[in-house]
XYZ file of C-alpha atoms in Angstrom:
135
model
C -9.008 8.078 12.988
C -5.483 7.151 11.945
C -4.568 10.716 11.018
C -6.028 11.926 14.322
C -3.670 9.539 16.118
C -0.743 10.810 14.022
C -1.547 14.336 15.230
C -1.977 13.255 18.867
C 1.175 11.166 19.230
C 3.414 11.270 16.146
C 6.455 9.822 17.933
C 4.593 6.915 19.544
C 5.175 3.405 18.210
C 2.366 2.526 15.810
C 3.490 -0.915 14.698
C 6.023 -3.558 15.659
C 7.011 -6.333 13.271
C 9.875 -8.506 14.392
C 12.669 -6.123 15.286
C 11.254 -3.313 13.131
C 9.118 -0.565 14.533
C 7.458 2.453 12.994
C 6.075 5.522 14.692
C 2.755 7.019 13.667
C 4.648 9.788 11.858
C 6.807 7.292 9.933
C 3.844 5.090 9.052
C 1.853 8.113 7.892
C 4.791 9.354 5.802
C 5.203 5.944 4.144
C 1.461 5.718 3.500
C 1.431 9.212 1.965
C 4.299 8.315 -0.377
C 2.520 5.178 -1.549
C -0.834 6.977 -1.853
C 0.798 9.670 -3.985
C 2.198 6.985 -6.308
C -1.231 5.344 -6.518
C -2.860 8.636 -7.490
C -0.093 9.257 -10.041
C -0.804 5.770 -11.459
C -4.418 6.792 -12.026
C -6.088 5.099 -9.062
C -9.471 6.676 -8.430
C -12.015 6.418 -5.603
C -13.753 3.069 -5.734
C -10.916 1.323 -7.595
C -9.423 -1.907 -6.302
C -5.701 -2.168 -5.579
C -4.137 -5.595 -5.111
C -1.648 -6.080 -2.275
C 0.786 -8.947 -2.786
C 2.943 -8.540 0.318
C 4.023 -10.600 3.286
C 2.902 -9.388 6.702
C 5.052 -6.353 7.397
C 5.051 -2.656 8.129
C 4.975 -2.161 4.344
C 1.688 -4.075 4.196
C 0.109 -1.854 6.849
C 1.437 1.308 5.167
C 0.037 0.066 1.849
C -3.378 -0.642 3.353
C -3.517 2.879 4.788
C -2.258 4.329 1.482
C -4.977 2.634 -0.540
C -7.613 4.027 1.812
C -6.038 7.507 1.614
C -6.338 7.274 -2.174
C -10.043 6.499 -1.773
C -9.700 2.979 -3.140
C -10.201 -0.477 -1.649
C -7.434 -3.024 -1.210
C -7.559 -6.661 -2.225
C -5.134 -8.708 -0.097
C -3.443 -11.533 -1.982
C -1.517 -14.399 -0.395
C 2.059 -14.590 -1.657
C 1.860 -18.381 -1.315
C -1.178 -18.737 -3.596
C -0.794 -20.493 -6.945
C -0.375 -18.201 -9.951
C -3.748 -19.256 -11.392
C -5.487 -18.200 -8.176
C -3.756 -14.802 -8.152
C -4.681 -14.195 -11.794
C -8.294 -15.193 -11.081
C -8.516 -12.750 -8.156
C -6.979 -9.969 -10.265
C -9.425 -10.553 -13.121
C -12.407 -10.928 -10.801
C -11.840 -7.656 -8.945
C -10.833 -5.734 -12.066
C -7.793 -4.195 -10.408
C -5.229 -2.567 -12.652
C -2.661 -1.820 -9.918
C -0.622 -4.224 -7.798
C 1.540 -3.253 -4.823
C 4.297 -5.709 -3.991
C 7.944 -5.657 -2.919
C 11.219 -6.246 -4.701
C 11.439 -9.886 -3.555
C 7.972 -11.089 -4.576
C 7.445 -12.565 -8.019
C 4.673 -10.894 -9.978
C 2.464 -13.517 -11.633
C 3.167 -13.710 -15.370
C 0.170 -12.546 -17.358
C -0.958 -10.018 -14.769
C -2.419 -6.942 -16.436
C -1.881 -3.453 -15.094
C 0.697 -1.416 -13.223
C 3.042 -2.807 -10.590
C 4.249 -0.623 -7.730
C 7.286 -2.239 -6.078
C 8.133 -1.132 -2.565
C 11.677 -1.168 -1.239
C 10.979 -2.601 2.207
C 14.640 -3.146 3.071
C 15.416 0.557 2.808
C 12.484 2.421 4.286
C 12.130 5.825 2.709
C 10.752 8.624 4.833
C 11.171 11.439 2.321
C 8.006 13.493 2.338
C 6.351 13.750 -1.069
C 3.231 15.586 0.028
C 0.117 14.677 1.893
C -2.871 13.249 0.120
C -5.711 15.689 0.671
C -9.343 14.600 0.735
C -10.047 16.815 -2.293
C -7.600 14.741 -4.362
C -9.734 11.648 -3.852
C -12.806 13.232 -5.466
């Protein structure tokens, strides 16, 4: 449904967060970049990807990206104690965490960390994630 909306109205505002806005095209481009990095990190359909992000356009783009990669996202509260975050990570078996440059990654966390630069939104196109790549 999201990609259908991107096709229908790419220049329409998809999300507003504070003074920041993103069009459907921009949000889709950001999600594709993140999804590509997830696939490059070895994320496969059915995997869990942890999201340790404040509410933001980056969070929404990351949620869409995880779904584009065929995985499921596990939202984590940035205000949770380290022990709780480590428990969630171990319980879900995730080996990939998406966060930003300002959030501290819990010490002892196993797996890959993908840090987003949310201050400087990148819209460089790195290729769409095709359904066949998720199989």
